[in-house]
């Protein structure tokens, strides 16, 4: 087996007396999707922040290309090629698609006092990048707020890829979307994987995770319930582990009609 692009070894994170994560391990490889699943309060957000450089782990190690790393800031993680697309997407709804794509990193032309924004180049680049991911935006001048939820997610993913992401972390990208739009986002995740990126897909929906996932880490109250390759677990087993088998059986019994 090749060395994982990112390896998480027995990481733990504490906030005072609160155990946010304890002894969690998984690996992320280029050209694969690692799905992190769990209910609210399972520790998914804390794990994202450890990988993205927001918080350092209190115990355990992160290894990038087999070398131990300790990110001191989100910028350090970005410089290492780790891009995180959060649920709020960090997009400005009233700004054009191309302006959002390059926000803070606009291409410029000219020299000295004559240096100016290269609008034509920016628009060409955005069209090419979106088309390369199979994203058909009608007009890159339209405000991002007029796009559907799936299209906005696609713009955020394409932006991360364009700016050199090797590892893409997606925080619940399908949680607020309908069936069709969720399918669009899952297709873009698969395209990013097929382009050789490593992807960490955070979700609470096993029906979204299983079709695109290659590895599954299941969290419950900060602890790992298992780290499985796809061949080692079925969708039904994944759903049962996430829901908590005994709790699900008890609930099913309670909800049965007396008749």
PDB file of C-alpha atoms in Angstrom:
ATOM      1  CA  UNK A   1       0.000   0.000   0.000  1.00  0.00           C
ATOM      2  CA  UNK A   2       1.151   3.506  -0.747  1.00  0.00           C
ATOM      3  CA  UNK A   3       1.780   5.971   2.064  1.00  0.00           C
ATOM      4  CA  UNK A   4      -1.447   7.843   2.942  1.00  0.00           C
ATOM      5  CA  UNK A   5      -1.470  11.523   2.031  1.00  0.00           C
ATOM      6  CA  UNK A   6      -2.813  12.240   5.513  1.00  0.00           C
ATOM      7  CA  UNK A   7      -2.802   9.881   8.468  1.00  0.00           C
ATOM      8  CA  UNK A   8      -4.553  10.509  11.779  1.00  0.00           C
ATOM      9  CA  UNK A   9      -3.051   8.486  14.638  1.00  0.00           C
ATOM     10  CA  UNK A  10      -4.832   8.226  17.985  1.00  0.00           C
ATOM     11  CA  UNK A  11      -5.688  11.929  18.160  1.00  0.00           C
ATOM     12  CA  UNK A  12      -7.510  13.356  21.150  1.00  0.00           C
ATOM     13  CA  UNK A  13      -8.824  16.827  21.907  1.00  0.00           C
ATOM     14  CA  UNK A  14     -10.109  18.129  25.240  1.00  0.00           C
ATOM     15  CA  UNK A  15     -11.847  21.376  26.123  1.00  0.00           C
ATOM     16  CA  UNK A  16     -11.570  21.501  29.877  1.00  0.00           C
ATOM     17  CA  UNK A  17     -13.444  18.458  31.169  1.00  0.00           C
ATOM     18  CA  UNK A  18     -15.172  17.906  27.846  1.00  0.00           C
ATOM     19  CA  UNK A  19     -13.772  15.067  25.726  1.00  0.00           C
ATOM     20  CA  UNK A  20     -14.293  16.258  22.143  1.00  0.00           C
ATOM     21  CA  UNK A  21     -12.210  13.443  20.591  1.00  0.00           C
ATOM     22  CA  UNK A  22     -10.348  10.497  22.092  1.00  0.00           C
ATOM     23  CA  UNK A  23      -8.076   8.024  20.320  1.00  0.00           C
ATOM     24  CA  UNK A  24      -9.376   8.595  16.783  1.00  0.00           C
ATOM     25  CA  UNK A  25      -7.419   7.156  13.846  1.00  0.00           C
ATOM     26  CA  UNK A  26      -7.964   7.052  10.084  1.00  0.00           C
ATOM     27  CA  UNK A  27      -6.124   7.610   6.814  1.00  0.00           C
ATOM     28  CA  UNK A  28      -6.769   9.575   3.643  1.00  0.00           C
ATOM     29  CA  UNK A  29      -5.190   8.623   0.310  1.00  0.00           C
ATOM     30  CA  UNK A  30      -4.923  10.408  -3.007  1.00  0.00           C
ATOM     31  CA  UNK A  31      -7.768   9.415  -5.325  1.00  0.00           C
ATOM     32  CA  UNK A  32      -9.951   8.216  -2.447  1.00  0.00           C
ATOM     33  CA  UNK A  33     -12.859   9.572  -0.399  1.00  0.00           C
ATOM     34  CA  UNK A  34     -12.736   9.073   3.362  1.00  0.00           C
ATOM     35  CA  UNK A  35     -16.184   9.602   4.877  1.00  0.00           C
ATOM     36  CA  UNK A  36     -16.470  10.743   8.497  1.00  0.00           C
ATOM     37  CA  UNK A  37     -19.923   9.928   9.829  1.00  0.00           C
ATOM     38  CA  UNK A  38     -21.663  10.622  13.086  1.00  0.00           C
ATOM     39  CA  UNK A  39     -24.670  12.267  14.656  1.00  0.00           C
ATOM     40  CA  UNK A  40     -24.679  15.766  16.147  1.00  0.00           C
ATOM     41  CA  UNK A  41     -22.080  15.983  18.918  1.00  0.00           C
ATOM     42  CA  UNK A  42     -20.103  13.023  17.582  1.00  0.00           C
ATOM     43  CA  UNK A  43     -16.892  15.057  17.163  1.00  0.00           C
ATOM     44  CA  UNK A  44     -16.974  15.623  13.398  1.00  0.00           C
ATOM     45  CA  UNK A  45     -16.511  19.407  13.655  1.00  0.00           C
ATOM     46  CA  UNK A  46     -13.611  19.015  16.092  1.00  0.00           C
ATOM     47  CA  UNK A  47     -11.883  16.590  13.726  1.00  0.00           C
ATOM     48  CA  UNK A  48     -12.297  19.061  10.846  1.00  0.00           C
ATOM     49  CA  UNK A  49     -10.703  21.810  12.932  1.00  0.00           C
ATOM     50  CA  UNK A  50      -7.739  19.584  13.809  1.00  0.00           C
ATOM     51  CA  UNK A  51      -7.136  18.765  10.145  1.00  0.00           C
ATOM     52  CA  UNK A  52      -7.654  22.372   9.057  1.00  0.00           C
ATOM     53  CA  UNK A  53      -5.187  23.824  11.578  1.00  0.00           C
ATOM     54  CA  UNK A  54      -7.760  25.595  13.773  1.00  0.00           C
ATOM     55  CA  UNK A  55      -6.881  23.501  16.846  1.00  0.00           C
ATOM     56  CA  UNK A  56      -3.791  21.368  17.536  1.00  0.00           C
ATOM     57  CA  UNK A  57      -4.452  17.867  18.900  1.00  0.00           C
ATOM     58  CA  UNK A  58      -3.769  17.384  22.612  1.00  0.00           C
ATOM     59  CA  UNK A  59      -2.646  13.807  21.994  1.00  0.00           C
ATOM     60  CA  UNK A  60      -1.720  11.756  18.959  1.00  0.00           C
ATOM     61  CA  UNK A  61      -0.209  12.695  15.618  1.00  0.00           C
ATOM     62  CA  UNK A  62      -1.078  13.963  12.165  1.00  0.00           C
ATOM     63  CA  UNK A  63       1.203  12.726   9.384  1.00  0.00           C
ATOM     64  CA  UNK A  64       1.325  14.351   5.949  1.00  0.00           C
ATOM     65  CA  UNK A  65       2.948  12.122   3.303  1.00  0.00           C
ATOM     66  CA  UNK A  66       4.312  10.016   6.159  1.00  0.00           C
ATOM     67  CA  UNK A  67       5.948  12.974   7.941  1.00  0.00           C
ATOM     68  CA  UNK A  68       4.597  14.184  11.333  1.00  0.00           C
ATOM     69  CA  UNK A  69       3.127  17.699  11.087  1.00  0.00           C
ATOM     70  CA  UNK A  70       1.629  20.163  13.549  1.00  0.00           C
ATOM     71  CA  UNK A  71      -0.391  22.932  11.948  1.00  0.00           C
ATOM     72  CA  UNK A  72      -0.234  26.151  13.940  1.00  0.00           C
ATOM     73  CA  UNK A  73      -2.904  27.941  11.907  1.00  0.00           C
ATOM     74  CA  UNK A  74      -5.410  27.432   9.074  1.00  0.00           C
ATOM     75  CA  UNK A  75      -2.949  29.183   6.744  1.00  0.00           C
ATOM     76  CA  UNK A  76      -0.308  26.555   7.540  1.00  0.00           C
ATOM     77  CA  UNK A  77      -2.781  23.812   6.601  1.00  0.00           C
ATOM     78  CA  UNK A  78      -3.707  25.626   3.366  1.00  0.00           C
ATOM     79  CA  UNK A  79      -0.036  26.056   2.491  1.00  0.00           C
ATOM     80  CA  UNK A  80       0.324  22.276   2.878  1.00  0.00           C
ATOM     81  CA  UNK A  81      -2.463  21.765   0.328  1.00  0.00           C
ATOM     82  CA  UNK A  82      -5.369  21.127   2.715  1.00  0.00           C
ATOM     83  CA  UNK A  83      -8.486  23.089   1.746  1.00  0.00           C
ATOM     84  CA  UNK A  84     -11.656  23.089   3.836  1.00  0.00           C
ATOM     85  CA  UNK A  85     -15.081  23.927   2.423  1.00  0.00           C
ATOM     86  CA  UNK A  86     -17.341  24.721   5.379  1.00  0.00           C
ATOM     87  CA  UNK A  87     -21.129  24.604   5.394  1.00  0.00           C
ATOM     88  CA  UNK A  88     -21.450  28.393   5.016  1.00  0.00           C
ATOM     89  CA  UNK A  89     -19.059  28.191   1.983  1.00  0.00           C
ATOM     90  CA  UNK A  90     -17.517  31.643   2.684  1.00  0.00           C
ATOM     91  CA  UNK A  91     -19.170  33.023  -0.468  1.00  0.00           C
ATOM     92  CA  UNK A  92     -20.541  36.557  -0.884  1.00  0.00           C
ATOM     93  CA  UNK A  93     -24.094  36.120  -2.276  1.00  0.00           C
ATOM     94  CA  UNK A  94     -24.295  39.524  -4.003  1.00  0.00           C
ATOM     95  CA  UNK A  95     -20.947  39.217  -5.786  1.00  0.00           C
ATOM     96  CA  UNK A  96     -20.489  37.611  -9.213  1.00  0.00           C
ATOM     97  CA  UNK A  97     -19.377  34.009  -9.534  1.00  0.00           C
ATOM     98  CA  UNK A  98     -15.952  34.992 -10.888  1.00  0.00           C
ATOM     99  CA  UNK A  99     -15.384  37.543  -8.110  1.00  0.00           C
ATOM    100  CA  UNK A 100     -16.174  34.925  -5.469  1.00  0.00           C
ATOM    101  CA  UNK A 101     -13.884  32.421  -7.166  1.00  0.00           C
ATOM    102  CA  UNK A 102     -10.863  34.755  -6.899  1.00  0.00           C
ATOM    103  CA  UNK A 103     -11.857  36.627  -3.754  1.00  0.00           C
ATOM    104  CA  UNK A 104      -8.612  37.801  -2.140  1.00  0.00           C
ATOM    105  CA  UNK A 105      -6.423  36.306  -4.898  1.00  0.00           C
ATOM    106  CA  UNK A 106      -7.512  38.279  -7.976  1.00  0.00           C
ATOM    107  CA  UNK A 107      -5.288  38.015 -11.089  1.00  0.00           C
ATOM    108  CA  UNK A 108      -3.723  41.317 -12.112  1.00  0.00           C
ATOM    109  CA  UNK A 109      -1.939  42.700 -15.130  1.00  0.00           C
ATOM    110  CA  UNK A 110       0.325  45.662 -15.748  1.00  0.00           C
ATOM    111  CA  UNK A 111       3.106  47.077 -13.608  1.00  0.00           C
ATOM    112  CA  UNK A 112       3.495  49.577 -10.795  1.00  0.00           C
ATOM    113  CA  UNK A 113       0.818  52.301 -10.736  1.00  0.00           C
ATOM    114  CA  UNK A 114      -0.735  50.794 -13.899  1.00  0.00           C
ATOM    115  CA  UNK A 115      -1.322  47.395 -12.287  1.00  0.00           C
ATOM    116  CA  UNK A 116      -5.025  46.497 -12.475  1.00  0.00           C
ATOM    117  CA  UNK A 117      -7.478  43.641 -12.159  1.00  0.00           C
ATOM    118  CA  UNK A 118      -7.387  41.276 -15.138  1.00  0.00           C
ATOM    119  CA  UNK A 119     -11.126  40.693 -15.489  1.00  0.00           C
ATOM    120  CA  UNK A 120     -11.002  38.891 -18.850  1.00  0.00           C
ATOM    121  CA  UNK A 121      -8.393  36.391 -17.630  1.00  0.00           C
ATOM    122  CA  UNK A 122     -10.329  35.788 -14.405  1.00  0.00           C
ATOM    123  CA  UNK A 123     -13.549  35.010 -16.273  1.00  0.00           C
ATOM    124  CA  UNK A 124     -11.782  32.678 -18.723  1.00  0.00           C
ATOM    125  CA  UNK A 125     -10.148  30.799 -15.874  1.00  0.00           C
ATOM    126  CA  UNK A 126     -13.409  30.405 -13.976  1.00  0.00           C
ATOM    127  CA  UNK A 127     -15.249  29.101 -17.053  1.00  0.00           C
ATOM    128  CA  UNK A 128     -12.449  26.609 -17.768  1.00  0.00           C
ATOM    129  CA  UNK A 129     -12.201  25.384 -14.153  1.00  0.00           C
ATOM    130  CA  UNK A 130     -15.949  24.937 -13.785  1.00  0.00           C
ATOM    131  CA  UNK A 131     -16.214  23.194 -17.157  1.00  0.00           C
ATOM    132  CA  UNK A 132     -13.330  20.900 -16.176  1.00  0.00           C
ATOM    133  CA  UNK A 133     -15.437  19.676 -13.245  1.00  0.00           C
ATOM    134  CA  UNK A 134     -18.519  19.308 -15.413  1.00  0.00           C
ATOM    135  CA  UNK A 135     -20.173  22.401 -13.932  1.00  0.00           C
ATOM    136  CA  UNK A 136     -22.335  24.378 -16.349  1.00  0.00           C
ATOM    137  CA  UNK A 137     -22.845  27.917 -15.016  1.00  0.00           C
ATOM    138  CA  UNK A 138     -24.982  30.057 -17.313  1.00  0.00           C
ATOM    139  CA  UNK A 139     -23.068  33.279 -16.718  1.00  0.00           C
ATOM    140  CA  UNK A 140     -20.005  33.841 -14.508  1.00  0.00           C
ATOM    141  CA  UNK A 141     -21.203  37.449 -14.023  1.00  0.00           C
ATOM    142  CA  UNK A 142     -24.355  36.349 -12.213  1.00  0.00           C
ATOM    143  CA  UNK A 143     -24.433  36.761  -8.419  1.00  0.00           C
ATOM    144  CA  UNK A 144     -23.564  33.611  -6.466  1.00  0.00           C
ATOM    145  CA  UNK A 145     -26.801  34.070  -4.523  1.00  0.00           C
ATOM    146  CA  UNK A 146     -28.809  33.241  -7.672  1.00  0.00           C
ATOM    147  CA  UNK A 147     -27.216  29.775  -7.940  1.00  0.00           C
ATOM    148  CA  UNK A 148     -28.756  26.652  -6.473  1.00  0.00           C
ATOM    149  CA  UNK A 149     -27.271  25.104  -3.333  1.00  0.00           C
ATOM    150  CA  UNK A 150     -25.558  22.401  -5.371  1.00  0.00           C
ATOM    151  CA  UNK A 151     -24.059  24.934  -7.781  1.00  0.00           C
ATOM    152  CA  UNK A 152     -22.692  27.031  -4.916  1.00  0.00           C
ATOM    153  CA  UNK A 153     -21.055  23.936  -3.428  1.00  0.00           C
ATOM    154  CA  UNK A 154     -19.578  23.165  -6.854  1.00  0.00           C
ATOM    155  CA  UNK A 155     -18.100  26.674  -7.143  1.00  0.00           C
ATOM    156  CA  UNK A 156     -16.502  26.342  -3.687  1.00  0.00           C
ATOM    157  CA  UNK A 157     -15.034  22.926  -4.577  1.00  0.00           C
ATOM    158  CA  UNK A 158     -13.697  24.132  -7.944  1.00  0.00           C
ATOM    159  CA  UNK A 159     -12.124  27.162  -6.250  1.00  0.00           C
ATOM    160  CA  UNK A 160     -10.298  24.970  -3.721  1.00  0.00           C
ATOM    161  CA  UNK A 161      -9.014  22.690  -6.481  1.00  0.00           C
ATOM    162  CA  UNK A 162      -7.839  25.629  -8.612  1.00  0.00           C
ATOM    163  CA  UNK A 163      -5.792  27.096  -5.780  1.00  0.00           C
ATOM    164  CA  UNK A 164      -3.759  23.936  -5.314  1.00  0.00           C
ATOM    165  CA  UNK A 165      -5.661  21.763  -2.858  1.00  0.00           C
ATOM    166  CA  UNK A 166      -4.294  18.232  -2.618  1.00  0.00           C
ATOM    167  CA  UNK A 167      -6.681  17.275   0.142  1.00  0.00           C
ATOM    168  CA  UNK A 168     -10.251  18.571   0.175  1.00  0.00           C
ATOM    169  CA  UNK A 169     -12.304  18.581   3.389  1.00  0.00           C
ATOM    170  CA  UNK A 170     -16.051  19.008   2.833  1.00  0.00           C
ATOM    171  CA  UNK A 171     -18.157  19.867   5.879  1.00  0.00           C
ATOM    172  CA  UNK A 172     -21.710  18.487   5.473  1.00  0.00           C
ATOM    173  CA  UNK A 173     -21.996  19.658   1.829  1.00  0.00           C
ATOM    174  CA  UNK A 174     -25.309  17.857   1.234  1.00  0.00           C
ATOM    175  CA  UNK A 175     -27.049  18.533   4.568  1.00  0.00           C
ATOM    176  CA  UNK A 176     -29.328  21.368   3.401  1.00  0.00           C
ATOM    177  CA  UNK A 177     -29.927  20.113  -0.145  1.00  0.00           C
ATOM    178  CA  UNK A 178     -32.746  18.240  -1.820  1.00  0.00           C
ATOM    179  CA  UNK A 179     -32.292  14.870  -3.491  1.00  0.00           C
ATOM    180  CA  UNK A 180     -31.339  16.233  -6.926  1.00  0.00           C
ATOM    181  CA  UNK A 181     -28.929  18.874  -5.642  1.00  0.00           C
ATOM    182  CA  UNK A 182     -27.305  16.388  -3.248  1.00  0.00           C
ATOM    183  CA  UNK A 183     -26.749  14.118  -6.241  1.00  0.00           C
ATOM    184  CA  UNK A 184     -25.025  16.975  -8.085  1.00  0.00           C
ATOM    185  CA  UNK A 185     -22.644  17.545  -5.164  1.00  0.00           C
ATOM    186  CA  UNK A 186     -21.882  13.816  -4.834  1.00  0.00           C
ATOM    187  CA  UNK A 187     -21.019  13.770  -8.546  1.00  0.00           C
ATOM    188  CA  UNK A 188     -18.562  16.645  -8.026  1.00  0.00           C
ATOM    189  CA  UNK A 189     -16.995  14.821  -5.077  1.00  0.00           C
ATOM    190  CA  UNK A 190     -16.469  11.785  -7.313  1.00  0.00           C
ATOM    191  CA  UNK A 191     -14.930  14.012 -10.006  1.00  0.00           C
ATOM    192  CA  UNK A 192     -12.509  15.539  -7.493  1.00  0.00           C
ATOM    193  CA  UNK A 193     -11.530  12.023  -6.387  1.00  0.00           C
ATOM    194  CA  UNK A 194     -11.048  10.909  -9.990  1.00  0.00           C
ATOM    195  CA  UNK A 195      -8.723  13.883 -10.580  1.00  0.00           C
ATOM    196  CA  UNK A 196      -6.417  12.436  -7.918  1.00  0.00           C
ATOM    197  CA  UNK A 197      -7.413  14.529  -4.925  1.00  0.00           C
ATOM    198  CA  UNK A 198      -7.785  13.074  -1.466  1.00  0.00           C
ATOM    199  CA  UNK A 199     -11.238  13.930  -0.100  1.00  0.00           C
ATOM    200  CA  UNK A 200     -12.590  13.943   3.459  1.00  0.00           C
ATOM    201  CA  UNK A 201     -16.391  13.980   3.299  1.00  0.00           C
ATOM    202  CA  UNK A 202     -18.087  14.872   6.595  1.00  0.00           C
ATOM    203  CA  UNK A 203     -21.728  13.826   6.759  1.00  0.00           C
ATOM    204  CA  UNK A 204     -24.428  12.355   8.973  1.00  0.00           C
ATOM    205  CA  UNK A 205     -26.132  10.631   6.033  1.00  0.00           C
ATOM    206  CA  UNK A 206     -24.850   7.116   5.227  1.00  0.00           C
ATOM    207  CA  UNK A 207     -26.943   7.059   2.039  1.00  0.00           C
ATOM    208  CA  UNK A 208     -24.883   9.973   0.717  1.00  0.00           C
ATOM    209  CA  UNK A 209     -21.576   8.620   2.017  1.00  0.00           C
ATOM    210  CA  UNK A 210     -21.695   5.015   0.852  1.00  0.00           C
ATOM    211  CA  UNK A 211     -21.911   5.541  -2.953  1.00  0.00           C
ATOM    212  CA  UNK A 212     -18.800   7.769  -3.095  1.00  0.00           C
ATOM    213  CA  UNK A 213     -16.828   6.590  -0.054  1.00  0.00           C
ATOM    214  CA  UNK A 214     -13.738   4.370  -0.098  1.00  0.00           C
ATOM    215  CA  UNK A 215     -13.181   4.426   3.690  1.00  0.00           C
ATOM    216  CA  UNK A 216     -15.590   5.133   6.548  1.00  0.00           C
ATOM    217  CA  UNK A 217     -14.757   6.508   9.998  1.00  0.00           C
ATOM    218  CA  UNK A 218     -17.735   6.400  12.367  1.00  0.00           C
ATOM    219  CA  UNK A 219     -17.713   8.687  15.409  1.00  0.00           C
ATOM    220  CA  UNK A 220     -19.934   8.633  18.471  1.00  0.00           C
ATOM    221  CA  UNK A 221     -19.466  11.126  21.311  1.00  0.00           C
ATOM    222  CA  UNK A 222     -15.857  11.760  20.399  1.00  0.00           C
ATOM    223  CA  UNK A 223     -14.834   8.130  20.086  1.00  0.00           C
ATOM    224  CA  UNK A 224     -14.349   5.969  17.020  1.00  0.00           C
ATOM    225  CA  UNK A 225     -16.773   3.093  16.465  1.00  0.00           C
ATOM    226  CA  UNK A 226     -14.585   1.810  13.655  1.00  0.00           C
ATOM    227  CA  UNK A 227     -12.559   2.713  10.591  1.00  0.00           C
ATOM    228  CA  UNK A 228     -13.572   0.524   7.643  1.00  0.00           C
ATOM    229  CA  UNK A 229     -12.648   0.075   3.996  1.00  0.00           C
ATOM    230  CA  UNK A 230     -15.680  -0.182   1.728  1.00  0.00           C
ATOM    231  CA  UNK A 231     -15.187  -3.919   1.235  1.00  0.00           C
ATOM    232  CA  UNK A 232     -15.410  -4.417   5.005  1.00  0.00           C
ATOM    233  CA  UNK A 233     -18.847  -2.907   5.623  1.00  0.00           C
ATOM    234  CA  UNK A 234     -22.251  -2.770   3.924  1.00  0.00           C
ATOM    235  CA  UNK A 235     -24.534   0.230   3.747  1.00  0.00           C
ATOM    236  CA  UNK A 236     -26.913  -1.457   6.187  1.00  0.00           C
ATOM    237  CA  UNK A 237     -24.120  -2.113   8.705  1.00  0.00           C
ATOM    238  CA  UNK A 238     -22.934   1.469   8.324  1.00  0.00           C
ATOM    239  CA  UNK A 239     -26.433   2.797   9.005  1.00  0.00           C
ATOM    240  CA  UNK A 240     -26.854   0.491  11.990  1.00  0.00           C
ATOM    241  CA  UNK A 241     -23.521   1.519  13.540  1.00  0.00           C
ATOM    242  CA  UNK A 242     -24.326   5.196  13.078  1.00  0.00           C
ATOM    243  CA  UNK A 243     -27.807   4.886  14.547  1.00  0.00           C
ATOM    244  CA  UNK A 244     -26.687   2.613  17.379  1.00  0.00           C
ATOM    245  CA  UNK A 245     -28.099  -0.848  16.848  1.00  0.00           C
ATOM    246  CA  UNK A 246     -29.604  -1.418  20.317  1.00  0.00           C
ATOM    247  CA  UNK A 247     -31.089   2.092  20.436  1.00  0.00           C
ATOM    248  CA  UNK A 248     -32.608   1.634  16.974  1.00  0.00           C
ATOM    249  CA  UNK A 249     -34.174  -1.702  17.910  1.00  0.00           C
ATOM    250  CA  UNK A 250     -35.606  -0.203  21.096  1.00  0.00           C
ATOM    251  CA  UNK A 251     -37.026   2.781  19.236  1.00  0.00           C
ATOM    252  CA  UNK A 252     -38.556   0.514  16.606  1.00  0.00           C
ATOM    253  CA  UNK A 253     -40.240  -1.504  19.354  1.00  0.00           C
ATOM    254  CA  UNK A 254     -41.561   1.658  21.055  1.00  0.00           C
ATOM    255  CA  UNK A 255     -42.981   3.083  17.832  1.00  0.00           C
ATOM    256  CA  UNK A 256     -44.883  -0.032  16.804  1.00  0.00           C
ATOM    257  CA  UNK A 257     -48.624   0.432  16.685  1.00  0.00           C
ATOM    258  CA  UNK A 258     -50.498  -1.397  19.478  1.00  0.00           C
ATOM    259  CA  UNK A 259     -52.785  -2.809  16.788  1.00  0.00           C
TER     260      UNK A 259
END
